[in-house]
mmCIF file of C-alpha atoms in Angstrom:
data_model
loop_
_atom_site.group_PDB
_atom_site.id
_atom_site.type_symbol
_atom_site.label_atom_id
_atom_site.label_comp_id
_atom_site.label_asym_id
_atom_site.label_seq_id
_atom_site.Cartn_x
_atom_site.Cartn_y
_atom_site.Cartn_z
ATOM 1 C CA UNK P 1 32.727 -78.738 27.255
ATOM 2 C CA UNK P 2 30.910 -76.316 30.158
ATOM 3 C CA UNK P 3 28.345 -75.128 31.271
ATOM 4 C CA UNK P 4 27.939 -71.469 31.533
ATOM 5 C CA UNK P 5 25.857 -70.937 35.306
ATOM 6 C CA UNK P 6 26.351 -66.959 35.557
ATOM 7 C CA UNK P 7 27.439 -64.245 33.655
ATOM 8 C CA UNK P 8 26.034 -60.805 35.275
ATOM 9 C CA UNK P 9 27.704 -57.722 37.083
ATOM 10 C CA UNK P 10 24.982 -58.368 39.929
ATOM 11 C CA UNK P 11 23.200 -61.358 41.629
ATOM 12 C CA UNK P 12 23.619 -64.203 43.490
ATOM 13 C CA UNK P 13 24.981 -67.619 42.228
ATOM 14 C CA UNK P 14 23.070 -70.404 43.853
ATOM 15 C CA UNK P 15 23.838 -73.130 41.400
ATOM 16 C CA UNK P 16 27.348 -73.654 44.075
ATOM 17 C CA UNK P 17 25.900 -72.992 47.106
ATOM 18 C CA UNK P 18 26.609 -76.207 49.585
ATOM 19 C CA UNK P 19 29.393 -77.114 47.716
ATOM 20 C CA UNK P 20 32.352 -78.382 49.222
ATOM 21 C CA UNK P 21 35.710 -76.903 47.927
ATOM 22 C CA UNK P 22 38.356 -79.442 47.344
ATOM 23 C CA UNK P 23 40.752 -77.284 45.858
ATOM 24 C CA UNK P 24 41.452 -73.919 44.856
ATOM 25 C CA UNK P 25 43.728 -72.690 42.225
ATOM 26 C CA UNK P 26 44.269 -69.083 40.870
ATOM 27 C CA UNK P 27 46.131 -68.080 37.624
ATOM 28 C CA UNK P 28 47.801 -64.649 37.617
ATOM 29 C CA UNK P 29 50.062 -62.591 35.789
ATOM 30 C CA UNK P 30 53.103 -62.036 37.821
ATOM 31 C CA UNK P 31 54.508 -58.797 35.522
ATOM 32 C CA UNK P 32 51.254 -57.232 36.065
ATOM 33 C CA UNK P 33 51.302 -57.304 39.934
ATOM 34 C CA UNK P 34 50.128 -60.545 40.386
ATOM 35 C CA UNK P 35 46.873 -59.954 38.706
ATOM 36 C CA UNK P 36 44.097 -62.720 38.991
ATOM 37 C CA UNK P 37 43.083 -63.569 35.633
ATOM 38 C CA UNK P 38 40.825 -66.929 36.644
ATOM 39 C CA UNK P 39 40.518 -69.146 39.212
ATOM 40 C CA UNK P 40 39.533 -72.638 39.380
ATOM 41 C CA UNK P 41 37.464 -73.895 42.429
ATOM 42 C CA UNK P 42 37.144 -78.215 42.532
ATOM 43 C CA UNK P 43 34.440 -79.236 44.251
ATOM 44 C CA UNK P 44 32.941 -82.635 45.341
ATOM 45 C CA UNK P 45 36.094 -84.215 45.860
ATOM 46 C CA UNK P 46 37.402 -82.570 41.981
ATOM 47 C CA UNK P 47 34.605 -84.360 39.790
ATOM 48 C CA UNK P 48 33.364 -81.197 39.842
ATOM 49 C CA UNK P 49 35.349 -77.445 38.537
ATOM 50 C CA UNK P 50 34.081 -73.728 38.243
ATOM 51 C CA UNK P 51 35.936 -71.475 36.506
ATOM 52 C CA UNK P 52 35.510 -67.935 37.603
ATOM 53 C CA UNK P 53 36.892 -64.568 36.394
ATOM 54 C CA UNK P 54 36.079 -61.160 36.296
ATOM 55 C CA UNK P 55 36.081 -59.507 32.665
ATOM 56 C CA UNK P 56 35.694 -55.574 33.799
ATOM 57 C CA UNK P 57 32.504 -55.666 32.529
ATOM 58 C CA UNK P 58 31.006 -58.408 34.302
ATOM 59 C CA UNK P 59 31.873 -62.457 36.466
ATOM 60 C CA UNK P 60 31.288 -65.388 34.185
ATOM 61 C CA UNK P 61 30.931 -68.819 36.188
ATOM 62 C CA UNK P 62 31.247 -71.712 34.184
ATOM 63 C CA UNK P 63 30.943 -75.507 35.231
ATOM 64 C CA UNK P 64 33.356 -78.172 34.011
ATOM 65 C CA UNK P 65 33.256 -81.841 34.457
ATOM 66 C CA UNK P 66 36.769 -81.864 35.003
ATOM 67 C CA UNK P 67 40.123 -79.527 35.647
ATOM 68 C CA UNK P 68 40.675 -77.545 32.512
ATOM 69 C CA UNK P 69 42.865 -74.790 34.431
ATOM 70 C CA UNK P 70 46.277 -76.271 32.287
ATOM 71 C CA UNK P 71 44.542 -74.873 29.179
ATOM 72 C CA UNK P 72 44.665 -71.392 30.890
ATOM 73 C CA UNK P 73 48.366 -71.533 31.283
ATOM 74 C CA UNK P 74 50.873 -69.751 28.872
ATOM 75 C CA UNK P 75 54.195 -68.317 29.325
ATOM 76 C CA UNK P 76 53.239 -64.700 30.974
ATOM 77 C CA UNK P 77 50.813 -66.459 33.244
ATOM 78 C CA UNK P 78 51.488 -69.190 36.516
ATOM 79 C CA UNK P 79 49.041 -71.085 38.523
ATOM 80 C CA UNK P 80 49.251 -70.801 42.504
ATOM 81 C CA UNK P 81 47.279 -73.449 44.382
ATOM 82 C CA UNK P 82 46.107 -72.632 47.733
ATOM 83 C CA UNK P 83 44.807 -74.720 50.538
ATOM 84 C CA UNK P 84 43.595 -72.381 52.938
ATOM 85 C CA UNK P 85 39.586 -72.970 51.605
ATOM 86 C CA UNK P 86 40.105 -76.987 51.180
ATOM 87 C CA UNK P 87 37.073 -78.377 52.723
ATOM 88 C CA UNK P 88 34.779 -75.391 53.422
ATOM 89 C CA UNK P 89 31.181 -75.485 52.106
ATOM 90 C CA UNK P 90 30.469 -72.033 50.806
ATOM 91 C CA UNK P 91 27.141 -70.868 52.091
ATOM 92 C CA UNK P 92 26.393 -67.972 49.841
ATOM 93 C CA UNK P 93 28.230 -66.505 46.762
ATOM 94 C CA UNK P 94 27.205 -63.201 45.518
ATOM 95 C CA UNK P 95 28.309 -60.415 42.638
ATOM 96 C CA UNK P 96 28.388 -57.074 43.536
ATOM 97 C CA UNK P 97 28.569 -53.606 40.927
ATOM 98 C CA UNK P 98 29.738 -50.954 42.685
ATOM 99 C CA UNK P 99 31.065 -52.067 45.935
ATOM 100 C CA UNK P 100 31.659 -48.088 48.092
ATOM 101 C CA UNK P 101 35.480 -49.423 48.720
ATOM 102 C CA UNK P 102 36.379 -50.786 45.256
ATOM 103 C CA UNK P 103 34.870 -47.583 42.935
ATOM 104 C CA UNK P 104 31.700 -47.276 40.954
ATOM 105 C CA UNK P 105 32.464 -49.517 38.375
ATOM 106 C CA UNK P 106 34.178 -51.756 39.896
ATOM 107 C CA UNK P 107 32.905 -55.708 40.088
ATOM 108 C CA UNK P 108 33.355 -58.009 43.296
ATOM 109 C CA UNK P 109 32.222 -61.403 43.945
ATOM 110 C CA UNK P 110 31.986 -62.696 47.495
ATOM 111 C CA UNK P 111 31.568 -66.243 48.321
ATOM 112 C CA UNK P 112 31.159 -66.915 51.777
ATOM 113 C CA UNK P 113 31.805 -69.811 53.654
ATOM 114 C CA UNK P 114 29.804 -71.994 56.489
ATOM 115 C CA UNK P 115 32.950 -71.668 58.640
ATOM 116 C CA UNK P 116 32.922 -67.652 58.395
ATOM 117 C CA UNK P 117 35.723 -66.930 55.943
ATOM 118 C CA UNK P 118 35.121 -64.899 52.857
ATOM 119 C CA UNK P 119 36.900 -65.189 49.580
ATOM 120 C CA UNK P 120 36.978 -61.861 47.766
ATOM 121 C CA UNK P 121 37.666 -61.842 43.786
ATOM 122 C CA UNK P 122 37.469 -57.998 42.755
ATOM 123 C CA UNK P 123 38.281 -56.114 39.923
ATOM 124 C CA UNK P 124 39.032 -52.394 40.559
ATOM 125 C CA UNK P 125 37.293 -49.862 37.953
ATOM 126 C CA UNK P 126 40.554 -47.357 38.043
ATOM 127 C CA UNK P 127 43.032 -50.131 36.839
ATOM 128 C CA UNK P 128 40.835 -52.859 35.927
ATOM 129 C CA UNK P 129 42.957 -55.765 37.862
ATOM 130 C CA UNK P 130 41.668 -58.110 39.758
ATOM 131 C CA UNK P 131 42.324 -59.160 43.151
ATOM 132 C CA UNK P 132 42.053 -62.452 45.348
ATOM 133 C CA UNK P 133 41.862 -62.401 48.891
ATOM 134 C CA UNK P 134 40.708 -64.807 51.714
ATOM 135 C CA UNK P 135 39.358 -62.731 54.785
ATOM 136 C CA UNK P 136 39.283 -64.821 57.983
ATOM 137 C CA UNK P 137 36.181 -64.646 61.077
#
């Protein structure tokens, strides 16, 4: 069971501000040039998971008591876990339509960090893949 805590093209998602990331895990399709398809961000030590994706048409956010990401997994998919975010507190996390770099139709959610850092998920309106990527202060 979840919790659905967003679902918009625009806005800002305080329900996980000052919420310490535990772990970080993305599932992509490798054939499709490693195109993010969810990712799963565990919080409070892991009692606590967000699943987060990009749809084209809007970011859905949805709050699980526990990890689910398995249940995303099938044979054209893999999950990648990444520890470069372990222990940040994410300050602000925002969804953007629009965004001057990405094209006008194009989606991007930006959750930034106490530390600085920035993790990008975007989802280009020419293609309609979406993209994970960690920018550093």
């Amino acid at each position: 069971m979840f919790d659905k805590i967003f679902q918009d093209y625009e806005g800002f998602v305080p329900e996980i501000a000052g919420l310490k990331v535990s772990k970080l895990k993305a599932i992509l399709a490798p054939e499709n040039n490693d195109e993010v398809i969810f990712i799963w961000i565990g919080t409070n030590s892991n009692s606590d998971w967000y699943r987060i994706f990009i749809d084209g048409c809007y970011c859905g956010i949805n709050h699980y008591k526990k990890d689910l990401s398995s249940k995303d997994l099938d044979e054209d998919v893999v999950c990648i876990d990444y520890d470069w975010i372990d222990n940040e507190i994410i300050a602000i996390a925002k969804v953007e339509l629009g965004n001057k770099m990405l094209g006008d139709s194009s989606i991007l959610l930006t959750i930034e960090f106490l530390s600085g850092k920035k993790l990008l998920l975007y989802c280009y309106d020419h293609d309609g893949e979406c993209k994970l990527e960690l920018i550093s202060p």
